[in-house]
Amino acid sequence: MSSIPAHITGSTVQSLLPKLTDPDADFRFMSLNDLHDVLQRGPSGFLIQEYAISAKTVDGILKTLDDQNGEVQNLAIKCLSPLVQKVSADIWPPLIEKVSMLKMENSVDRSVPSTALRAIVTSLPRPVPGTIPNEQVTRAYDSISKVLIVRLVGRIIIPLGKRVLPQPPKGMLQMSGTNGGVDSDALDLLIEVIRCFGTMLQGVEIEALQGTIMEILENERTSSVVKKKAVTAYSVVAAYFTDDVLSASISQIIESFRDSHLTPTKRRLLITLLASMAKSIPRRFGPYLQVLAPFVFSASSEEELQEQLEKVAEDGEPDIELDEVRESALVALESFLASCSSDMRPNTLETVDAAVRFLQYDPNNANAVDESMEAADSDEDDNAGYEDEDYEEDEGFSDDDDMTWKVRRCAAKLLYTLISTRANDLLEDGTLYSKVAPQLVERFREREDNVLLEVISAMSLLVRKTGEGVNVNLRNVTAQASSPIMGPPHSRKRRRLGSDASMLDAQLPTMSVPEIVTDPPHSSGSQASLAALTPSLVQAAARVLRGKSILTKEAAISLLKDLLVVQHGGLTDYLAQIIDPVVDAIRGPTSSGGQGTMSGASGIVSSAGSVLRIQALQLLESIADTHPSSVLHTLLPKIIQAIILASKDKFYKVSSEGLDAIEAIIKVITPPRWLLPDPLQQAQLGTLYEVVMDRAAANDADLEVRQRAIHALGTLLARTSGTNGKKLLSMEKRTKALDVLQTRLRNEITRVAAVRAINAIALLASAKEDFPGRWVQEISLDLGAQLRKSNRTLRGSSLVTLKDIIINPYGLEHLENQTIRSVVELLLPLLDANDLHLLGHALSILAKLAQVDAGAVANAEVVTRLCNLVQVPLSGGVLDALLMLVKAIGEQGVGQELMAKLLKDVGVAGDPAVVGKVIGTLLVHGGSRIGVKLEDFTAELETVTDEQNQCLALSTLGEAGLRLGTASPLKPELFIKHFQTKSDRVPLVAAVALGRAGAGNVAAYLPTIMKTMDTSGVPQSQYLLLHSIKEILQYASDMDTDVAPYAPQIWSKLLETSRAEDNKAVGAECIGRLALIDPKTYLSALQGYLSDSDPAVRAMVIQALRYTLADVDEAYDDVLKPILIPILATILQDDALENQRLALTTLNSAAHNKPEIILPNLGRLLPVVMEATYVKPELIREVMMGPFKHKVDDGLDVRKSAYETLYALMETAFTRINVVELFDRVLTGLEDEHDIRVLCNLMLAKLIVLDPEETTRRLDAIAQRFQKILSSKLKENAVKQEVEKSEEASKSVLNVAFSLNEAFPAAASASTAAGTHGDWRSFWEWVRKEFSAQLRFLENQGKDRMG
């Protein structure tokens, strides 16, 4: 092989050409390889001026294309791509013409010219949607238009002026007289041409290509393979049809359907063509469905079916062609539903009838339905019918000759698509459960596994759709019925007081978890229909579980799991039917004779068997989590035996799942779900203990197995705490298990699992014996040591676990002073505002430790760090924890140093609101030993004139008044007189301080506040007093006792003062909080104000309603339930744009806080939200800005709120949203303003996970929008804000595009079926070329996350 010089010129290429004709194939191959490397490495355009060399190179490569050696041919094709990119554009037309005219004399492979042309076409510069084609792209199109398209169709389409050109040779797509067909490779070439240059093709060219493809389709000599490719080509070119061409093509198809001599083969072809067009151009094709759908439905009609059955009865021979037509018709209907769902709504019943009709279509087993119906009458008949598996053989018919299963499979797929796209409305009107579900259950007797899998899949989807949005809190209920989750505890809502009072008490461990209670049966609706269907459904699933096919068993188990989730159990009466086959599946293929046929040496069968075992174990876990222990009692022996066997399996995934199942059973047989220990229970728990201990302590077990065993061990120890626990687990075994957990905590790879297991024990330990003293001492220090680790998950889990141990009184009791001092020292680095999550937990721990050893906690280092913290604007739970710690320090009499440093080193340097609360808390709880008195701050407030000092004094006095309560000597006038201070900050701080002090002594403060509101006519004073009332309503300790007597007076005053523009927001919050005192009265009053003629009043009511939604009281929910939906329906229809925006925000809050009310009724509210996402031209106006006109969209804020609401609903109610309609709005939003585009990109990122199927179907539409955004250019005089928005938009689009490509890599692959995702593939190729640096950055980011 010759070496390639560093400086490549035309002479380098010329030196390689003679060897291309060498007699030795090896020399030809090596020369081509060198030529390819030269063309690849050569500088851009180095052959542009070398016309002679370029022409010789073309001739040389053409000769090698007709080489006898296949490897030489392949390499010659490979050389064409770099050659096209390096030569002059003048070479392109002759190159294309020569390759297209190439006669294969030496090679037997006739596809080489077409393959070579495809390589040339893909290498030419191609147009980018949204941009103006440059000169190179235009010349590339000219080459395609003047040469290649002419060669494809065999005639000149666009005449060159008045010149008379000779007739071109026979086209590549024209029927050949020799073999009677068309080269299928030429169709692949055509598809590539359209994909690359479709946007530039002229109308006459599109018409010519369409006509040529239709000729191929209509020709009877065309083979089925070519026709399939022609259908694909037609759908690809259809994307560029003008309206007239599309209408004409549809008319031509209709005429073909109406042909009296229409054969079944041609009919099938036409139906397939319609299905392909629906996928290719759904928006434009949809309106024609009302005309076209009847032709498809006629192929699946009852009349044609009866005619065929009568004919078969006479002739005795089935008509396979008619079955193929029906198969195509069902596939077409599925495409129509998936791509044009809204246009198919008028044909819903016909679609259902067709699918159900052919789901039962089994003419070669005519007695199957009767047999199944008879067998359904009793379990005995069921079993007898199952055992006679070869009943069809009695009739002498072989399944190998029966192809009707394909029709049934397509019918099942059609039902699946129908359920996925139309479940919302078809569940409401009962269609799915009255017409579809019974037929699906009946078809569980299907003898073809491929069909049965589709049937079960459709039924599973229907079950899931039934439960979507109904069992809102299922996960929480299941978790509550189970043991505490191994990890950070659930976040708890703050009490209305909002202070540190009882903060730690609310987190004390408890064992008051109730036994699982099954939800009461639904009396109506889809849930009731599912409950009525459950007996037959479970029976049918159990029959499948007793079958031989592993795949159908997996599908049946998945169906049962869906049923459990949707009904939150509900299988109490049917467990006996399914437990035996499930247990057999867990035991493996050699456990029973029925499974013996699976025990072959095939690795595929073995892998499938493992998946089945895992699925069966997961089903057992779900059963254990959702059914009472009393129901499972008699089934436990066989279940325990099976899961122990699985936990010891050699395959780590099976073993891990087995341990998860053991953990679920441990929860079943331990308190609080099983309160009365018995010998059998103790024996079962002892057996499980030994298994779990063995797996947790084993060093040779897989890491995941050990982690799951540690989890299970933590659950076992946690659930056997207290008095009842002693009867189940001896102290010796408990101590041994605790030691194992301690050992695992000190092992780096099992550390996180051990921490979470210890956390579960700490949460539920309810006796001193549960926490051995030595173990607690050592574990606390070990956990503290983990706080220095770099692993954030480990640090967070260790800190939470340490807090739970210390909060537990039985754990705190064991901590010695030296251990406390060590723990305090270990917590010091966490007393930093850089990590607020860890900071809050650390402060809570110190607060609890201060009650035992305040001196160790309030040391100089801690005090210094606390003084640094108060200089940061803290809020929420972190501030509450800080105040809790300060309170504990003060109560223990060691707050002198802290107070001195706060006054001397911090003072006005920090945030007055935070510093004032800390000083006020310490002042009250530190008593006389603190060194300062309340009077000192009162005096300072009267004497200082500095704004910062006044704010600090007011904040301190307000906090002190709150904590002193009725013992406070402070008077309201002390704060009110500072309302008139000439300062921007002091009046508001005084108002907040007045409210906090008033929350501690409502009777003394509230009358004064109300009187001041009556007498003061100054709007500023009204605004400030509203803030005071807000603080009282938020922090009063007993609303019913303290505030309720004044509620009517406050209510009327709030309604009066909140009408002012400045008072709206704070007034609405006050009204909302006040309404919670007497919701029956005040919510009805708010509802009445929604009809007020003043938009400002309605806006205030809408905002007030939002503040009531966070209340978690059940009594309040009972009042809210009947009126919330009517209220939301009313406010969403408000005429004022601002009120519409507020209403959407309120709906968003309601869906988050009250999903059990909103989700079942979302169908009434969602259409309004969808409507709000549309651009309304009447709200767009023009304003003059100097000499320029500027468009202002008054509906933009409403539209943005609507998209925000949809984005939020995707989290809580995605399954209640019509995905097709949602995608339409998202795609439209990608063409809207910047803020909405950002939201739509976020929604797309979620849709990748939530609905990958629909996302895949929309890839081409997404690509078009994305390419437009990335191709947009800013004006030269663009301001900085516009540049930043453009950069953010590009970054957002690239992020989502990268995620889409990661999720659907096949869509951008060259191996993807022609005509599928063409726009997306072109877009991704363009992105990889134009944004390679950004993509590399995203790839590296992904690798870092994976690492």
Short mmCIF file of N, CA, C and O in Angstrom, two decimals, residues 96-157:
data_model
loop_
_atom_site.label_atom_id
_atom_site.label_comp_id
_atom_site.label_asym_id
_atom_site.label_seq_id
_atom_site.Cartn_x
_atom_site.Cartn_y
_atom_site.Cartn_z
N ILE A 96 -23.74 11.80 -11.88
CA ILE A 96 -25.03 11.16 -11.63
C ILE A 96 -25.53 10.45 -12.88
O ILE A 96 -26.03 9.31 -12.82
N GLU A 97 -25.36 11.09 -14.03
CA GLU A 97 -25.85 10.49 -15.27
C GLU A 97 -25.08 9.22 -15.60
O GLU A 97 -25.67 8.19 -15.97
N LYS A 98 -23.75 9.25 -15.44
CA LYS A 98 -22.94 8.07 -15.76
C LYS A 98 -23.26 6.90 -14.84
O LYS A 98 -23.36 5.75 -15.28
N VAL A 99 -23.43 7.19 -13.57
CA VAL A 99 -23.75 6.11 -12.64
C VAL A 99 -25.13 5.54 -12.94
O VAL A 99 -25.35 4.32 -12.90
N SER A 100 -26.09 6.42 -13.26
CA SER A 100 -27.45 5.94 -13.54
C SER A 100 -27.51 5.13 -14.84
O SER A 100 -28.39 4.28 -15.01
N MET A 101 -26.60 5.38 -15.76
CA MET A 101 -26.57 4.67 -17.04
C MET A 101 -25.64 3.46 -17.02
O MET A 101 -25.48 2.79 -18.03
N LEU A 102 -25.04 3.21 -15.88
CA LEU A 102 -24.04 2.15 -15.78
C LEU A 102 -24.65 0.78 -16.09
O LEU A 102 -25.66 0.40 -15.49
N LYS A 103 -24.02 0.07 -16.99
CA LYS A 103 -24.46 -1.28 -17.34
C LYS A 103 -23.54 -2.28 -16.64
O LYS A 103 -22.31 -2.23 -16.79
N MET A 104 -24.12 -3.16 -15.90
CA MET A 104 -23.34 -4.13 -15.14
C MET A 104 -23.01 -5.33 -16.04
O MET A 104 -23.89 -6.14 -16.36
N GLU A 105 -21.75 -5.42 -16.48
CA GLU A 105 -21.32 -6.50 -17.36
C GLU A 105 -20.53 -7.58 -16.64
O GLU A 105 -20.61 -8.75 -16.98
N ASN A 106 -19.75 -7.16 -15.66
CA ASN A 106 -18.90 -8.11 -14.95
C ASN A 106 -19.49 -8.57 -13.61
O ASN A 106 -19.12 -9.62 -13.10
N SER A 107 -20.36 -7.75 -13.05
CA SER A 107 -20.90 -8.05 -11.73
C SER A 107 -22.31 -8.63 -11.84
O SER A 107 -23.08 -8.27 -12.75
N VAL A 108 -22.61 -9.50 -10.92
CA VAL A 108 -23.96 -10.08 -10.88
C VAL A 108 -24.90 -9.27 -10.00
O VAL A 108 -26.10 -9.49 -9.99
N ASP A 109 -24.35 -8.34 -9.24
CA ASP A 109 -25.15 -7.52 -8.33
C ASP A 109 -25.70 -6.32 -9.09
O ASP A 109 -24.98 -5.38 -9.41
N ARG A 110 -27.00 -6.36 -9.40
CA ARG A 110 -27.62 -5.29 -10.20
C ARG A 110 -28.02 -4.08 -9.35
O ARG A 110 -28.49 -3.08 -9.90
N SER A 111 -27.86 -4.17 -8.06
CA SER A 111 -28.27 -3.05 -7.19
C SER A 111 -27.18 -2.01 -7.01
O SER A 111 -27.40 -0.98 -6.38
N VAL A 112 -25.99 -2.26 -7.57
CA VAL A 112 -24.86 -1.36 -7.34
C VAL A 112 -25.12 0.06 -7.85
O VAL A 112 -24.86 1.03 -7.14
N PRO A 113 -25.65 0.27 -9.07
CA PRO A 113 -25.88 1.65 -9.52
C PRO A 113 -26.82 2.43 -8.57
O PRO A 113 -26.54 3.58 -8.25
N SER A 114 -27.91 1.79 -8.16
CA SER A 114 -28.84 2.49 -7.25
C SER A 114 -28.18 2.78 -5.91
O SER A 114 -28.35 3.87 -5.34
N THR A 115 -27.43 1.83 -5.40
CA THR A 115 -26.74 2.05 -4.13
C THR A 115 -25.72 3.18 -4.25
O THR A 115 -25.58 4.02 -3.35
N ALA A 116 -25.00 3.21 -5.38
CA ALA A 116 -24.03 4.28 -5.60
C ALA A 116 -24.71 5.63 -5.71
O ALA A 116 -24.23 6.64 -5.17
N LEU A 117 -25.84 5.67 -6.38
CA LEU A 117 -26.58 6.93 -6.50
C LEU A 117 -27.08 7.41 -5.14
O LEU A 117 -27.09 8.62 -4.85
N ARG A 118 -27.50 6.48 -4.31
CA ARG A 118 -27.93 6.87 -2.96
C ARG A 118 -26.78 7.47 -2.17
O ARG A 118 -26.95 8.45 -1.44
N ALA A 119 -25.60 6.91 -2.33
CA ALA A 119 -24.43 7.47 -1.65
C ALA A 119 -24.14 8.88 -2.15
O ALA A 119 -23.78 9.77 -1.38
N ILE A 120 -24.32 9.11 -3.45
CA ILE A 120 -24.10 10.44 -4.01
C ILE A 120 -25.13 11.43 -3.49
O ILE A 120 -24.81 12.54 -3.07
N VAL A 121 -26.39 11.03 -3.51
CA VAL A 121 -27.48 11.91 -3.08
C VAL A 121 -27.30 12.33 -1.62
O VAL A 121 -27.46 13.51 -1.27
N THR A 122 -26.97 11.37 -0.76
CA THR A 122 -26.81 11.70 0.66
C THR A 122 -25.59 12.57 0.92
O THR A 122 -25.51 13.23 1.96
N SER A 123 -24.63 12.60 -0.01
CA SER A 123 -23.42 13.40 0.18
C SER A 123 -23.55 14.81 -0.36
O SER A 123 -22.74 15.68 -0.03
N LEU A 124 -24.52 15.03 -1.21
CA LEU A 124 -24.70 16.37 -1.78
C LEU A 124 -25.19 17.35 -0.71
O LEU A 124 -25.88 16.95 0.23
N PRO A 125 -24.84 18.62 -0.83
CA PRO A 125 -25.39 19.62 0.11
C PRO A 125 -26.91 19.64 0.02
O PRO A 125 -27.46 19.70 -1.09
N ARG A 126 -27.57 19.58 1.14
CA ARG A 126 -29.02 19.49 1.13
C ARG A 126 -29.63 20.71 1.81
O ARG A 126 -28.98 21.38 2.63
N PRO A 127 -30.87 21.03 1.49
CA PRO A 127 -31.51 22.20 2.10
C PRO A 127 -31.80 21.98 3.58
O PRO A 127 -32.05 20.85 4.02
N VAL A 128 -31.77 23.07 4.34
CA VAL A 128 -32.10 23.05 5.75
C VAL A 128 -33.42 23.79 5.93
O VAL A 128 -33.51 24.97 5.57
N PRO A 129 -34.46 23.12 6.42
CA PRO A 129 -35.76 23.82 6.59
C PRO A 129 -35.60 25.08 7.43
O PRO A 129 -34.88 25.09 8.43
N GLY A 130 -36.26 26.12 7.00
CA GLY A 130 -36.21 27.38 7.75
C GLY A 130 -35.10 28.31 7.30
O GLY A 130 -35.01 29.43 7.79
N THR A 131 -34.24 27.86 6.38
CA THR A 131 -33.15 28.71 5.88
C THR A 131 -33.21 28.78 4.37
O THR A 131 -33.75 27.89 3.69
N ILE A 132 -32.63 29.84 3.82
CA ILE A 132 -32.59 30.01 2.37
C ILE A 132 -31.45 29.17 1.81
O ILE A 132 -30.32 29.25 2.29
N PRO A 133 -31.72 28.34 0.81
CA PRO A 133 -30.65 27.49 0.25
C PRO A 133 -29.52 28.34 -0.33
O PRO A 133 -29.76 29.34 -1.01
N ASN A 134 -28.28 27.93 -0.04
CA ASN A 134 -27.13 28.63 -0.61
C ASN A 134 -26.87 28.14 -2.03
O ASN A 134 -27.58 27.28 -2.56
N GLU A 135 -25.81 28.64 -2.64
CA GLU A 135 -25.53 28.31 -4.03
C GLU A 135 -25.23 26.82 -4.22
O GLU A 135 -25.69 26.21 -5.17
N GLN A 136 -24.46 26.25 -3.29
CA GLN A 136 -24.12 24.84 -3.42
C GLN A 136 -25.36 23.96 -3.34
O GLN A 136 -25.50 22.98 -4.08
N VAL A 137 -26.26 24.28 -2.42
CA VAL A 137 -27.50 23.50 -2.29
C VAL A 137 -28.34 23.63 -3.56
O VAL A 137 -28.91 22.65 -4.05
N THR A 138 -28.39 24.84 -4.10
CA THR A 138 -29.17 25.06 -5.32
C THR A 138 -28.61 24.26 -6.48
O THR A 138 -29.36 23.65 -7.26
N ARG A 139 -27.29 24.22 -6.60
CA ARG A 139 -26.67 23.47 -7.68
C ARG A 139 -26.86 21.96 -7.48
O ARG A 139 -27.01 21.20 -8.44
N ALA A 140 -26.85 21.55 -6.24
CA ALA A 140 -27.12 20.13 -5.97
C ALA A 140 -28.53 19.77 -6.39
O ALA A 140 -28.77 18.71 -7.01
N TYR A 141 -29.49 20.65 -6.07
CA TYR A 141 -30.87 20.39 -6.49
C TYR A 141 -30.99 20.37 -8.01
O TYR A 141 -31.69 19.52 -8.58
N ASP A 142 -30.29 21.28 -8.68
CA ASP A 142 -30.33 21.30 -10.15
C ASP A 142 -29.85 19.97 -10.72
O ASP A 142 -30.41 19.45 -11.69
N SER A 143 -28.80 19.43 -10.11
CA SER A 143 -28.27 18.14 -10.58
C SER A 143 -29.30 17.04 -10.40
O SER A 143 -29.49 16.19 -11.29
N ILE A 144 -29.97 17.06 -9.26
CA ILE A 144 -31.01 16.06 -9.00
C ILE A 144 -32.18 16.24 -9.95
O ILE A 144 -32.70 15.29 -10.54
N SER A 145 -32.60 17.48 -10.12
CA SER A 145 -33.80 17.77 -10.92
C SER A 145 -33.58 17.48 -12.40
O SER A 145 -34.43 16.87 -13.06
N LYS A 146 -32.42 17.90 -12.93
CA LYS A 146 -32.20 17.81 -14.37
C LYS A 146 -31.71 16.44 -14.82
O LYS A 146 -31.84 16.09 -15.98
N VAL A 147 -31.12 15.70 -13.88
CA VAL A 147 -30.55 14.42 -14.28
C VAL A 147 -31.24 13.24 -13.60
O VAL A 147 -31.82 12.37 -14.27
N LEU A 148 -31.19 13.22 -12.28
CA LEU A 148 -31.62 12.01 -11.57
C LEU A 148 -33.12 11.79 -11.65
O LEU A 148 -33.59 10.67 -11.90
N ILE A 149 -33.91 12.84 -11.45
CA ILE A 149 -35.36 12.66 -11.52
C ILE A 149 -35.78 12.27 -12.94
O ILE A 149 -36.67 11.43 -13.14
N VAL A 150 -35.11 12.86 -13.93
CA VAL A 150 -35.40 12.49 -15.31
C VAL A 150 -35.08 11.01 -15.54
O VAL A 150 -35.83 10.28 -16.20
N ARG A 151 -33.96 10.54 -14.98
CA ARG A 151 -33.60 9.13 -15.13
C ARG A 151 -34.56 8.21 -14.38
O ARG A 151 -34.81 7.08 -14.80
N LEU A 152 -35.11 8.71 -13.28
CA LEU A 152 -36.04 7.88 -12.52
C LEU A 152 -37.37 7.70 -13.24
O LEU A 152 -37.89 6.58 -13.32
N VAL A 153 -37.93 8.80 -13.75
CA VAL A 153 -39.27 8.73 -14.37
C VAL A 153 -39.21 8.46 -15.87
O VAL A 153 -40.23 8.12 -16.48
N GLY A 154 -38.03 8.67 -16.48
CA GLY A 154 -37.90 8.36 -17.90
C GLY A 154 -38.43 9.42 -18.82
O GLY A 154 -38.68 9.14 -20.01
N ARG A 155 -38.59 10.64 -18.35
CA ARG A 155 -39.04 11.74 -19.22
C ARG A 155 -38.63 13.07 -18.62
O ARG A 155 -38.38 13.18 -17.41
N ILE A 156 -38.53 14.06 -19.47
CA ILE A 156 -38.15 15.40 -19.03
C ILE A 156 -39.37 16.07 -18.41
O ILE A 156 -40.43 16.17 -19.05
N ILE A 157 -39.21 16.52 -17.21
CA ILE A 157 -40.34 17.11 -16.48
C ILE A 157 -40.36 18.62 -16.63
O ILE A 157 -41.41 19.22 -16.88
#
